[in-house]
Coordinates of C-alpha atoms and ligand atoms in Angstrom, one line a residue:
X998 CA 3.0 13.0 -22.4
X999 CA 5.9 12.0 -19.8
X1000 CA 6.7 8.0 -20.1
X1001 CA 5.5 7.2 -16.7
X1002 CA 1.9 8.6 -17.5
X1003 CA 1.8 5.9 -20.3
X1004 CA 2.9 3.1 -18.3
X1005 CA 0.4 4.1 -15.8
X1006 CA -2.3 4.6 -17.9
X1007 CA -1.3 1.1 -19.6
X1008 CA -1.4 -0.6 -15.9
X1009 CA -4.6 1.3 -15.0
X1010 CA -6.8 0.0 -18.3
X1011 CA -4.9 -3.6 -18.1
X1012 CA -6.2 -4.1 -14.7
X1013 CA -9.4 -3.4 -16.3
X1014 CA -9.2 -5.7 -19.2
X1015 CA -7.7 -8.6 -16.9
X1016 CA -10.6 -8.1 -14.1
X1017 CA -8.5 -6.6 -11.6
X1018 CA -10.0 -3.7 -10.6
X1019 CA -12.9 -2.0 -12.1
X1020 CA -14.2 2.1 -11.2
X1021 CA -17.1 1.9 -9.2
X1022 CA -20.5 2.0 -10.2
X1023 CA -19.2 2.0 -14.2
X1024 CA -22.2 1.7 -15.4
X1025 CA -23.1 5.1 -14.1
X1026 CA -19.9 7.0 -15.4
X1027 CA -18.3 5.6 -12.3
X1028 CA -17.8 7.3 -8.7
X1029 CA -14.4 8.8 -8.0
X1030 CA -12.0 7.6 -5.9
X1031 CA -13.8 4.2 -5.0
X1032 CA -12.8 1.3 -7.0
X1033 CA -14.3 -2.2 -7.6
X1034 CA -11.7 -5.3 -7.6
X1035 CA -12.9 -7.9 -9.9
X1036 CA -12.2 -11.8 -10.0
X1037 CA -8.3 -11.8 -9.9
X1038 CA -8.3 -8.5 -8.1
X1039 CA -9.9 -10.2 -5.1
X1040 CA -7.4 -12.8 -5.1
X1041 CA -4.5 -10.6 -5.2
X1042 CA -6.1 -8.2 -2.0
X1043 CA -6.6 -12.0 -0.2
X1044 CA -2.9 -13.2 -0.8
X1045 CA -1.6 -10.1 0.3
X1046 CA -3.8 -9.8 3.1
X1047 CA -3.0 -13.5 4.2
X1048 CA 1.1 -12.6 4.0
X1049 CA 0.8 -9.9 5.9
X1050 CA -1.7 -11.7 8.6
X1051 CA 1.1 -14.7 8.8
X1052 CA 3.8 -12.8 9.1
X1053 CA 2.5 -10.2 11.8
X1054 CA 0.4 -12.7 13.7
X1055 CA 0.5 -16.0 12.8
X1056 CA 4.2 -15.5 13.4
X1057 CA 4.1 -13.9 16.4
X1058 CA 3.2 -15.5 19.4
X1059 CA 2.6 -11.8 21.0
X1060 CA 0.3 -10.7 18.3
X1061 CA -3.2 -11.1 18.3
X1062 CA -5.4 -10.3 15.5
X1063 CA -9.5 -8.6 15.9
X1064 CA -11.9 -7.1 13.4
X1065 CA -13.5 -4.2 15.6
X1066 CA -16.9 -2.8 13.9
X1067 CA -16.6 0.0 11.6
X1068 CA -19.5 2.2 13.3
X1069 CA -18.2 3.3 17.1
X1070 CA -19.0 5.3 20.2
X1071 CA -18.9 9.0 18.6
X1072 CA -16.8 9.9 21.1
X1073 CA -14.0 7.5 20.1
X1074 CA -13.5 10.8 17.4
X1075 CA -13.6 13.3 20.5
X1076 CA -10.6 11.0 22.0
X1077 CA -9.1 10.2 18.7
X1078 CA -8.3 14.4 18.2
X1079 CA -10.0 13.6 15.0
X1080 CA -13.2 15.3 15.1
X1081 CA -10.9 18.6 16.0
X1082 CA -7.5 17.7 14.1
X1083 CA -8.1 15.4 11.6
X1084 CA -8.2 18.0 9.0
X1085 CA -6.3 18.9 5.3
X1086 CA -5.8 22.2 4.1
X1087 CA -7.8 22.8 1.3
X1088 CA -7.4 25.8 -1.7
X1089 CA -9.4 26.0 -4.9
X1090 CA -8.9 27.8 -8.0
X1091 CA -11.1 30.5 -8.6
X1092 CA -11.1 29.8 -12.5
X1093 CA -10.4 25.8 -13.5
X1094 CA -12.6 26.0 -9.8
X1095 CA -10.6 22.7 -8.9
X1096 CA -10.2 22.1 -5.4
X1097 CA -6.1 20.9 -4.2
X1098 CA -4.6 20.2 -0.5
X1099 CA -2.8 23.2 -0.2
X1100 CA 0.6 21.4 1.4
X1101 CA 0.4 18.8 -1.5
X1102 CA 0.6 22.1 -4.4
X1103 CA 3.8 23.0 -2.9
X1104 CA 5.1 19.5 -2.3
X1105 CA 4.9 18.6 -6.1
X1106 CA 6.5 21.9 -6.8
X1107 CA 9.3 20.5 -4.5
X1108 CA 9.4 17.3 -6.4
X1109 CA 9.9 19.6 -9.8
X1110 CA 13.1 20.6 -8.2
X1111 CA 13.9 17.0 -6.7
X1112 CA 13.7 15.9 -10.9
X1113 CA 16.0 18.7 -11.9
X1114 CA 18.7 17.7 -9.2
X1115 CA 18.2 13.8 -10.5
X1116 CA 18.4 15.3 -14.0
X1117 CA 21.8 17.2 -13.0
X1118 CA 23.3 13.8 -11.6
X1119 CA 22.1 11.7 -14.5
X1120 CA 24.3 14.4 -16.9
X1121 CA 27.6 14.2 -14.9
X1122 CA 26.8 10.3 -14.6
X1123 CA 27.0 10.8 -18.4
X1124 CA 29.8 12.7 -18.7
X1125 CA 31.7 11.3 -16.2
X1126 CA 30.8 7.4 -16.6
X1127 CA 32.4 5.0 -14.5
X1128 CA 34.7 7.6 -12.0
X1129 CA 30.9 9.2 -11.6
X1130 CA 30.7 9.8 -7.9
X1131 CA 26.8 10.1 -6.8
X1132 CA 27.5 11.4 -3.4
X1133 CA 30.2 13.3 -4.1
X1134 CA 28.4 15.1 -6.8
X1135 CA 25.6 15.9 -4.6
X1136 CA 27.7 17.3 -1.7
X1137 CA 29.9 19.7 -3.8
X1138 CA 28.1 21.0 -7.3
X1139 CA 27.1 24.4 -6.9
X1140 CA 23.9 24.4 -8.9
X1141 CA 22.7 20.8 -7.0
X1142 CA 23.8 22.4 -3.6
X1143 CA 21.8 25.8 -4.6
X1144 CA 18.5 23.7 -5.5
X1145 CA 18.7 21.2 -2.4
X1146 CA 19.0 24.5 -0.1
X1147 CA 15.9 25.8 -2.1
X1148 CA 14.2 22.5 -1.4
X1149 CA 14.9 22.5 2.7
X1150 CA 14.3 25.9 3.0
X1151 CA 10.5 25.6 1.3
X1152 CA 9.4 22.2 3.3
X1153 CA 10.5 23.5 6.8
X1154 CA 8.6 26.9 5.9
X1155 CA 5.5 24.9 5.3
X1156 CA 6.4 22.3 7.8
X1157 CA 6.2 25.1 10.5
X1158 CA 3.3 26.7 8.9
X1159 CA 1.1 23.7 8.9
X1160 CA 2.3 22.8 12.3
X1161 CA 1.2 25.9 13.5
X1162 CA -2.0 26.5 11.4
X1163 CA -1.1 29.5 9.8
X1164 CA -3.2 29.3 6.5
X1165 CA -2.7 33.3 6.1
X1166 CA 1.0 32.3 5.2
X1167 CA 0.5 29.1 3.6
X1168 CA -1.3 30.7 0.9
X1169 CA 1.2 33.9 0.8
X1170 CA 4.2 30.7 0.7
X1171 CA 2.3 29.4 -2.9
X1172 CA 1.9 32.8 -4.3
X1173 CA 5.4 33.6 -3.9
X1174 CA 6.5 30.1 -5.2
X1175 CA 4.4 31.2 -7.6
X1176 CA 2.6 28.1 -8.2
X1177 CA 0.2 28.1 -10.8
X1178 CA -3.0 25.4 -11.1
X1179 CA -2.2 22.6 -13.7
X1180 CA -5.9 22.9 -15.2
X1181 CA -6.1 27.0 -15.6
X1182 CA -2.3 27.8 -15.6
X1183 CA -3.3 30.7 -12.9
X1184 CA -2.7 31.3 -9.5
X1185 CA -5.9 32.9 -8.7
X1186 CA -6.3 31.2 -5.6
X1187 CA -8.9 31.1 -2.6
X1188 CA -7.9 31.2 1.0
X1189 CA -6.7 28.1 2.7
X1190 CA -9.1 26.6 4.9
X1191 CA -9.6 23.7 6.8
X1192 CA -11.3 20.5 6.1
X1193 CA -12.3 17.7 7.7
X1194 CA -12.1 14.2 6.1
X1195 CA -14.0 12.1 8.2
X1196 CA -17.5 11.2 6.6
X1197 CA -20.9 11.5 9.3
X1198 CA -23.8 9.7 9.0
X1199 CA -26.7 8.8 11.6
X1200 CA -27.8 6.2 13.2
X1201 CA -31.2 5.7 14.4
X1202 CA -35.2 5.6 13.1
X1203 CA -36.3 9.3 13.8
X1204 CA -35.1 12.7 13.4
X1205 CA -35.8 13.6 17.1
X1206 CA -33.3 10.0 18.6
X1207 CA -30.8 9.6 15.6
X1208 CA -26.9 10.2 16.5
X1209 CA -24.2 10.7 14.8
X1210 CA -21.8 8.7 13.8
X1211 CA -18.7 8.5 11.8
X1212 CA -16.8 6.0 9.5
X1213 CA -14.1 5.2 11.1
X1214 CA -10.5 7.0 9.2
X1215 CA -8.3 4.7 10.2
X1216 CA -8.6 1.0 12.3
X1217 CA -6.3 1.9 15.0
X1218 CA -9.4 3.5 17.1
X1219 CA -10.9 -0.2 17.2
X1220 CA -7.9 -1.8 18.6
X1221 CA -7.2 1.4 21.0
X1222 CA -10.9 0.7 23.0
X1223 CA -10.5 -3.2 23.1
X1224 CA -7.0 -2.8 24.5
X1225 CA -7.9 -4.1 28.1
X1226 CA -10.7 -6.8 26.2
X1227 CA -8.3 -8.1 24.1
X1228 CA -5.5 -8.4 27.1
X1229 CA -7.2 -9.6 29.5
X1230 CA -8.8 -12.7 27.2
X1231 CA -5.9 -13.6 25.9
X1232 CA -3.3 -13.2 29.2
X1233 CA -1.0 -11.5 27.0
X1234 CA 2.0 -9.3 28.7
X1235 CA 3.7 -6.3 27.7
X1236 CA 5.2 -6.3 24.9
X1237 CA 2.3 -7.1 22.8
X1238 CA 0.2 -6.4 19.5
X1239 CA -3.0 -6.4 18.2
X1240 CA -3.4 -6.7 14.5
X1241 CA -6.4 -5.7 12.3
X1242 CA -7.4 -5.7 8.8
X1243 CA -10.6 -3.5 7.9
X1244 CA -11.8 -0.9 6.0
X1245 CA -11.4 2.8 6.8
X1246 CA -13.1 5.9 4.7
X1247 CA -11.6 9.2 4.3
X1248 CA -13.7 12.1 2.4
X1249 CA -9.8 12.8 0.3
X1250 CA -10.3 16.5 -1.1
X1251 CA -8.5 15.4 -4.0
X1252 CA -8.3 11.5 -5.2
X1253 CA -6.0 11.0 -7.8
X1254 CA -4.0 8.2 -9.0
X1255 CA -6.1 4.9 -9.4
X1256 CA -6.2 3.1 -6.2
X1257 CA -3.6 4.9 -4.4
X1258 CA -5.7 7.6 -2.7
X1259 CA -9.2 6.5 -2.3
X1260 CA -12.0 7.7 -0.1
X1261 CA -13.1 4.2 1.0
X1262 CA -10.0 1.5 1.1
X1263 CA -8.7 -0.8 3.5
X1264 CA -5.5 -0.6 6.0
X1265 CA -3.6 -3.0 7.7
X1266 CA -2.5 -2.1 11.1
X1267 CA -0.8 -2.8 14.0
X1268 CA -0.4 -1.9 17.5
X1269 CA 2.0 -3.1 19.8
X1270 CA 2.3 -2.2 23.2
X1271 CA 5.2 -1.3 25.5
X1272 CA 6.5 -0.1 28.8
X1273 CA 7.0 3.7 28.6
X1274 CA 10.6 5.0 27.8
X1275 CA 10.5 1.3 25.6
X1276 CA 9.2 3.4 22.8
X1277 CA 12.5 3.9 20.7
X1278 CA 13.9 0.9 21.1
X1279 CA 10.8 -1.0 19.5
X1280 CA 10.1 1.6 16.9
X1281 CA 13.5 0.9 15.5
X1282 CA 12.5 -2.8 15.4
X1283 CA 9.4 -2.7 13.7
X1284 CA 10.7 0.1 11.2
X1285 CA 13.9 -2.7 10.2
X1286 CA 11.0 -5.6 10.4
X1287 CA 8.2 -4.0 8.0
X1288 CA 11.6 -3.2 6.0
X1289 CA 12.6 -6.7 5.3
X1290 CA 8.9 -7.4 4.6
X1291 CA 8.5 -5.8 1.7
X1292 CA 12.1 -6.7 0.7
X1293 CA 11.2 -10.8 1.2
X1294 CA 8.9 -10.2 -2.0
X1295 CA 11.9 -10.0 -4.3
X1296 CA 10.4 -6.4 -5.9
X1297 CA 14.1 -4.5 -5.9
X1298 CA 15.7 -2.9 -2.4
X1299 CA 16.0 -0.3 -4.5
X1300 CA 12.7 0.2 -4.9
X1301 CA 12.3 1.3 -1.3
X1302 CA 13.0 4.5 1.3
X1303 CA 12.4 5.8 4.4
X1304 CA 11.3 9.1 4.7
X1305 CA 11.0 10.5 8.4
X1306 CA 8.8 13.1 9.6
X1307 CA 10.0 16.2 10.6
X1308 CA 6.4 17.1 10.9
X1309 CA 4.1 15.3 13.9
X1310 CA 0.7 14.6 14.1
X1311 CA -1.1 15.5 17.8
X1312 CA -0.4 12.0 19.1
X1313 CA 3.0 10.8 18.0
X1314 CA 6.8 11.5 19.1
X1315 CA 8.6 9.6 16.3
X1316 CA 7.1 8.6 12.6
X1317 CA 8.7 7.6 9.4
X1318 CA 7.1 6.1 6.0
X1319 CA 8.4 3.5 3.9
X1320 CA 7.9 4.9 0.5
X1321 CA 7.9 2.5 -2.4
X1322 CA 8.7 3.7 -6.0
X1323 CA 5.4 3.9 -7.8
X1324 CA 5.2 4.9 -11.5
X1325 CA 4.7 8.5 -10.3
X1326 CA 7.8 8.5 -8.3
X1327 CA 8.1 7.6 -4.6
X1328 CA 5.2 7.4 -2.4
X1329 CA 4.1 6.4 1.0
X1330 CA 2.9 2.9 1.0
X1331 CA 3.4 2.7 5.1
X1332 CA 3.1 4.2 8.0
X1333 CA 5.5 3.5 11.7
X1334 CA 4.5 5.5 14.3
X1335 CA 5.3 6.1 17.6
X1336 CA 1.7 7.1 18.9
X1337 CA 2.9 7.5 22.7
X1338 CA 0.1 7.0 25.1
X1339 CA -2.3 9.6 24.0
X1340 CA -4.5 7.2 22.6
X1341 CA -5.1 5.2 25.2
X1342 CA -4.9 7.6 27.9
X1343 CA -7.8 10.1 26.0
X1344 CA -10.0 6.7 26.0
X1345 CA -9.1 7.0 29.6
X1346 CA -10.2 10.2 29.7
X1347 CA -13.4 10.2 27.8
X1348 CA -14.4 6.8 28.9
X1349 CA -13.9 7.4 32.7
X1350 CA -12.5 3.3 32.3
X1351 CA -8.8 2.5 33.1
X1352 CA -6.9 1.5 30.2
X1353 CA -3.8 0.1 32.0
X1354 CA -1.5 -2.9 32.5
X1355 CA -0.4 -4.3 35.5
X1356 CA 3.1 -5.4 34.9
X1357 CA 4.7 -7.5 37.7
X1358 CA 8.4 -7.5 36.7
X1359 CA 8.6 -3.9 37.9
X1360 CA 4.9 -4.2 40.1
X1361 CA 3.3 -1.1 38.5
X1362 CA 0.5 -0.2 36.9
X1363 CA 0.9 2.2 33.8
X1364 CA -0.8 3.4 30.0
X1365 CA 1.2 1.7 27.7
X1366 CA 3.2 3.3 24.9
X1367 CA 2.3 2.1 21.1
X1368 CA 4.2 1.5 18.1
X1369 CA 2.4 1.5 15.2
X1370 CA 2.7 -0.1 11.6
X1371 CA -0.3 1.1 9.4
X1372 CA 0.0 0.0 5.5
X1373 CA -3.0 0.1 2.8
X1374 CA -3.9 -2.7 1.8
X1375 CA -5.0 -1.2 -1.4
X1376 CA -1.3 0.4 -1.9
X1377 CA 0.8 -2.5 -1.3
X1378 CA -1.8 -3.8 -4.4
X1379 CA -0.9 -1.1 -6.6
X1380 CA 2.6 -1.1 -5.4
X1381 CA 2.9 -5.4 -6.3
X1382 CA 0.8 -4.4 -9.9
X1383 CA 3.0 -1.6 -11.2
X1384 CA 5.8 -3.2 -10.3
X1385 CA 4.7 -6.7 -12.5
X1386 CA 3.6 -5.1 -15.2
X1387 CA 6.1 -5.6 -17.8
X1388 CA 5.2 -5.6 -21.9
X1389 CA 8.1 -7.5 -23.5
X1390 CA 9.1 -8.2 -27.0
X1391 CA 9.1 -12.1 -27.2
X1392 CA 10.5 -12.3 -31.1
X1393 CA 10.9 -9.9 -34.1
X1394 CA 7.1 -10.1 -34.3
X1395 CA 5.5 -10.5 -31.3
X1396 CA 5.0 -8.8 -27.6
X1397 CA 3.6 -10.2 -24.6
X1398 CA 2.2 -8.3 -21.7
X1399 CA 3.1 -10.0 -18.3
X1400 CA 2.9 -9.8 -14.5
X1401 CA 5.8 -10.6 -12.9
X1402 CA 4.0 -11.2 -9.5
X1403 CA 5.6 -12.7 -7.0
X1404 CA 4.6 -16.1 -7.5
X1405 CA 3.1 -16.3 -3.9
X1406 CA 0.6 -13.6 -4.7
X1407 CA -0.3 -14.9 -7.9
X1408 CA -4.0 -15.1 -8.0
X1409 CA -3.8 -18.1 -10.2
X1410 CA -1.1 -20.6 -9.7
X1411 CA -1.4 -22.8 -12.4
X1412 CA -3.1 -23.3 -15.8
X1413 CA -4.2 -26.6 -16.7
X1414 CA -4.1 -26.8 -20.6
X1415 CA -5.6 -29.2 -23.0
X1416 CA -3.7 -29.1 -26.2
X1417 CA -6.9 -29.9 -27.9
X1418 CA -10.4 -30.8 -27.3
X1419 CA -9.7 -33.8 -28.5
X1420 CA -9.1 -37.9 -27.3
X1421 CA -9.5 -37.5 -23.9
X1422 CA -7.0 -34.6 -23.1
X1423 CA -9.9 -32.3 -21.3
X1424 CA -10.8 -35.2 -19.4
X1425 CA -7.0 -36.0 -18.3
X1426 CA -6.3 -32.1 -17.8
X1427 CA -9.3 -32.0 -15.3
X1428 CA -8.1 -34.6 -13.5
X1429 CA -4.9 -33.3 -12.9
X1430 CA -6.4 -30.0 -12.2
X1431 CA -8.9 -32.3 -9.2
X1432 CA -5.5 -33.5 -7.9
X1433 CA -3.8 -29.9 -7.2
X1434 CA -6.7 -26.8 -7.1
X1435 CA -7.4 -27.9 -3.4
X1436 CA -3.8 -26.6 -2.4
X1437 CA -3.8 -23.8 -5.4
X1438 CA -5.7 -21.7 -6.8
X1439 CA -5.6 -22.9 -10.8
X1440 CA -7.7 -22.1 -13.8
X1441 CA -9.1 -24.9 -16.7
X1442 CA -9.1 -23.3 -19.9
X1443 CA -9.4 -24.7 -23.4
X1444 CA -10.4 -22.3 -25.6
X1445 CA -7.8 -20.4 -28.1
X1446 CA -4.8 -21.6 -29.8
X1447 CA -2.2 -22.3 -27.1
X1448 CA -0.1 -19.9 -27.7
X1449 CA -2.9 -17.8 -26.7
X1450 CA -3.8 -19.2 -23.6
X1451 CA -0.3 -18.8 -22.4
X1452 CA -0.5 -15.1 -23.6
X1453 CA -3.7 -14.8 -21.4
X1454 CA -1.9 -16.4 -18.6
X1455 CA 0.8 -14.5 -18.7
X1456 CA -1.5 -11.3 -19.1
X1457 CA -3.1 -12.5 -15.6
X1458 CA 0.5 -13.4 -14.0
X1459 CA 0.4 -17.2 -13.7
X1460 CA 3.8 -18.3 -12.9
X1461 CA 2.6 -22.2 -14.1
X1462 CA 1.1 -23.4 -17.6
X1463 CA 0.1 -27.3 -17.5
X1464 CA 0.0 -28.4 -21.2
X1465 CA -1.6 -31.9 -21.4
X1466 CA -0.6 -33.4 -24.9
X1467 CA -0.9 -36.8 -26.4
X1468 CA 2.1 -37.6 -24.6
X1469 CA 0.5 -37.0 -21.2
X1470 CA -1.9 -39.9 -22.5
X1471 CA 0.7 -42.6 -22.9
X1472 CA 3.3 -41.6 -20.1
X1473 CA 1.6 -39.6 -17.4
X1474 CA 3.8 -36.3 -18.2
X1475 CA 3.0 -33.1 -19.2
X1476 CA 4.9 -29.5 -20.1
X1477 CA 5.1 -27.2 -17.2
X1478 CA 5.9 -23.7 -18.8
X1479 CA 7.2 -21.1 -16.9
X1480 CA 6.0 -17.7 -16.7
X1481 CA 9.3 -15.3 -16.6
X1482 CA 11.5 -17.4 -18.6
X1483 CA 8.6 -19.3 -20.6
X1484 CA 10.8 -22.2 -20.4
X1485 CA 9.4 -25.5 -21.3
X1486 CA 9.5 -28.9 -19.4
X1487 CA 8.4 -32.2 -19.3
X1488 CA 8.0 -33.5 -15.9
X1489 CA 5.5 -36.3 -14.6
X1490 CA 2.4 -35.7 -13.2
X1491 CA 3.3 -37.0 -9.8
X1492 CA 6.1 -34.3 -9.6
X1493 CA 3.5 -31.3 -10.0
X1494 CA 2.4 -31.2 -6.4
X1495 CA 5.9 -30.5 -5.0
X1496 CA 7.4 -28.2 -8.0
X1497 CA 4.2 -25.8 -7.8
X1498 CA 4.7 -25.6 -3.7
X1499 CA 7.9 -25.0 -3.5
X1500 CA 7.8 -22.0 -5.4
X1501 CA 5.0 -20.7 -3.4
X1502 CA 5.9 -22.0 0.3
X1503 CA 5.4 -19.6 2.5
X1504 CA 8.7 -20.5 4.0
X1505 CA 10.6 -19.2 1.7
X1506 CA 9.3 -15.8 1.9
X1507 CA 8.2 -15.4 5.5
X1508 CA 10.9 -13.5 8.2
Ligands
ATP1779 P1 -1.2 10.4 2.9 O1 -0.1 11.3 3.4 O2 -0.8 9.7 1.6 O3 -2.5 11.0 2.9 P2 -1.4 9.4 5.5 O4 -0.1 9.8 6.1 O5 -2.6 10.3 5.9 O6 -1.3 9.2 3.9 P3 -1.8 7.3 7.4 O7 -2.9 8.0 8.1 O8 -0.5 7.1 8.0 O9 -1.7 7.9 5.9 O10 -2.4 5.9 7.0 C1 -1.7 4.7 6.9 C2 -1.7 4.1 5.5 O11 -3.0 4.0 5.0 C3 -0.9 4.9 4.5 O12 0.5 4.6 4.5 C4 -1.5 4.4 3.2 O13 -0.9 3.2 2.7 C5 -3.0 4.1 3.6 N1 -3.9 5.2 3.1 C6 -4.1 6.4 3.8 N2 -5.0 7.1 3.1 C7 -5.3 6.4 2.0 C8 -6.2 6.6 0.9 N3 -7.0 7.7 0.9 N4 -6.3 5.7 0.0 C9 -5.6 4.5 0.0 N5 -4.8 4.3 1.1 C10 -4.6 5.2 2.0

């Protein structure tokens, strides 16, 4: 088995253990692709939720937030294009009769190639050490030049092909790649046909007056029909955004990977609005401002990458994701798009209502354009988890497990310890824990050797352990223990407040 499937297995069952996330409905062999998130789970999804809701409204005086209703106007989907383009292309195989998105087969062939070419650099970085050129190497080896031109060759093919909805060739494009199913080892494939993901249900009491309805795919549609609402309540001008947090449902043909690609999950999205021909101008901003965003939380630049579309959906004219580097390699974690104004001019359209902006500085009326920032919620948590999850060998004989979290997403900032049960300390450690749990989240716990409990902690990702010993007793101190270097300190208790704070202000993170 390849070392990242361990790790990932390993972060998958810790985030069990630790009540992180649990599979749904467990106790009935589970439900694929939904996922529960359990006690620290919850508080991981809220600090991340409440970073990103700072930092993209709270800090912007022209963005607004809104939670629009997950059930709308059916033809919201008619507007949308998503009741007629909102589709994956789907091929089974006739004998492991396991169902794939056919575009994703022959992008993981891709990333087979991608590995060899890292594999090829990785050699000469050996042989070569120090006078080891990267780029260089790239630009001039004949067998890295012949694999890269295999590469573009096979993604514009299918980017075409799935641009133009030829299926016939898609499926002729993965027999001559030869691309075999993982489960079977054959490529006795089915045709390639369409699928839509959204999921319909009805509202209503009888057969004869029930309508259909869909969950909504994405939150953007919620924002795109409360565009004049919204503006008008709250006087804002052009530029402007409207923020959301909700959930969205998507029936995935194939979920794989934990909580990366889930049928039901949650998105985080915003839409600003601009004058038309602004569009490229604030799509570069907001592409260099989600950027830094995830940089500010200290997880490794490295650990980041554009990757533009050549491809674009129906409504955009510009798109890129920031891919972060899970343990299975580098993923989209987020999308910027430039949506035009198909969005709102289609509500236009199917509403008969004018969705426009009167905008004095050049006295017209117009649709705006919108850029869009779209990341899951439940990615970014998988993203922040993998990249914490660290098992370390702490002496000769022992290992720890620990999340490096970034302190400010911690779900638990601080442990407040008793050394023992004994003369008085619980009572001392729960005062100390009244004077700080209304600022931070903290945990009692006296149970367990301490050198347990800090194990535990560390399993969890607390950044702070608060020992209260018989010292604490006489002079009002105690040991603050640190969760990365597991350095030990005595400091007073009066000092706790600030130390724990500054570590977490949001000041030191936010842009
Ligand atoms: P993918 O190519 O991985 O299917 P997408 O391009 O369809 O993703 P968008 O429609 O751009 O995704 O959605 C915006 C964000 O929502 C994505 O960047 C991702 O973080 C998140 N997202 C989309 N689909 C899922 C899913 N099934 N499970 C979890 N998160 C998702």
């Amino acid at each position: 088995m390849a070392n990242y499937e361990d790790i990932f297995k390993k972060i998958i069952s810790h985030a069990k253990e630790y009540g992180y996330v649990f599979q749904s409905s467990e106790i009935y062999d589970g439900l694929a692709a939904a996922y529960d998130y359990g006690p620290f789970g919850v508080e991981l999804k809220n600090n991340i939720k409440n970073y990103w809701w700072k930092s993209m409204v709270n800090m912007h005086e022209n963005i607004v937030g809104l939670d629009s209703a997950i059930f709308m106007h059916p033809n919201t989907w008619k507007a949308s294009g998503h009741i007629d383009a909102f589709n994956d292309p789907l091929i089974d195989n006739r004998d492991s009769k396991k169902r794939y998105r056919a575009d994703v087969l022959i992008e993981d062939y891709l990333s087979k190639i991608e590995v060899k070419i890292e594999k090829d650099c990785a050699k000469a970085q050996k042989r070569y050490g120090d006078n080891f050129n990267k780029t260089e190497f790239i630009s001039t080896n004949s067998r890295v030049l012949e694999r890269q031109k295999k590469v573009d060759e096979i993604k514009e093919k299918m980017n075409h092909l799935l641009s133009s909805g030829d299926f016939e060739k898609i499926k002729l494009l993965i027999n001559d790649l030869e691309i075999k199913c993982p489960v079977s080892g054959t490529n006795n494939w089915t045709d390639v046909r369409q699928f839509n993901l959204m999921f319909k249900t009805k509202v209503g009491a009888t057969e004869g007056s029930s309508t259909d309805l869909y969950l909504r795919p994405e939150t953007a549609q919620g924002i795109f029909v409360n565009f004049s609402n919204v503006q008008k309540t709250t006087r804002m001008k052009i530029p402007f955004g409207i923020a959301q947090i909700g959930k969205a449902f998507r029936n995935e043909i194939i979920a794989r990977q934990f909580i990366f690609r889930m049928r039901e999950f949650e998105q985080m999205e915003m839409q600003f609005f601009v004058r038309p021909s602004d569009e490229m101008k604030w799509y570069k901003y907001w592409k260099e401002f989600r950027m830094k965003w995830h940089e500010s939380l200290g997880m490794g630049k490295q650990n980041y990458r554009f990757h533009d579309h050549e491809t674009l959906a129906h409504y955009a004219n510009a798109a890129t994701d920031i891919q972060f580097n899970f343990p299975f390699g580098f993923k989209e974690l987020e999308g910027i798009h430039s949506r035009t104004d198909f969005d709102l001019k289609s509500h236009q359209k199917y509403s008969g209502k004018k969705l426009q902006f009167f905008d004095n500085e050049v006295n017209k009326s117009y649709v705006p354009y919108v850029i869009e920032t779209s990341i899951g919620l439940d990615r970014m948590f998988l993203a922040v988890l993998s990249h914490a999850f660290h098992e370390e060998q702490v002496n000769d004989n022992e290992k720890r497990v620990v999340l490096k979290l970034p302190s400010l997403l911690a779900p638990v900032k601080a442990a407040v310890l008793p050394l023992t049960k004994k003369d008085g300390m619980p009572q001392k450690a729960k005062e100390i824990m009244r004077s700080i749990k209304l600022d931070f989240n903290c945990q009692y716990e006296e149970k367990d050797s301490i050198g347990k409990r800090y194990r535990r902690q560390d399993a969890i990702g607390t950044p702070f352990c608060i020992t209260v010993d018989h010292q604490t007793l006489d002079d009002n101190t105690i040991t603050l223990r640190d969760r990365d270097s597991m350095k030990q300190e005595r400091i007073a208790v009066n000092k706790l407040h600030s130390i724990i704070y500054k570590k977490i202000n949001l000041a030191k993170y936010l842009l």
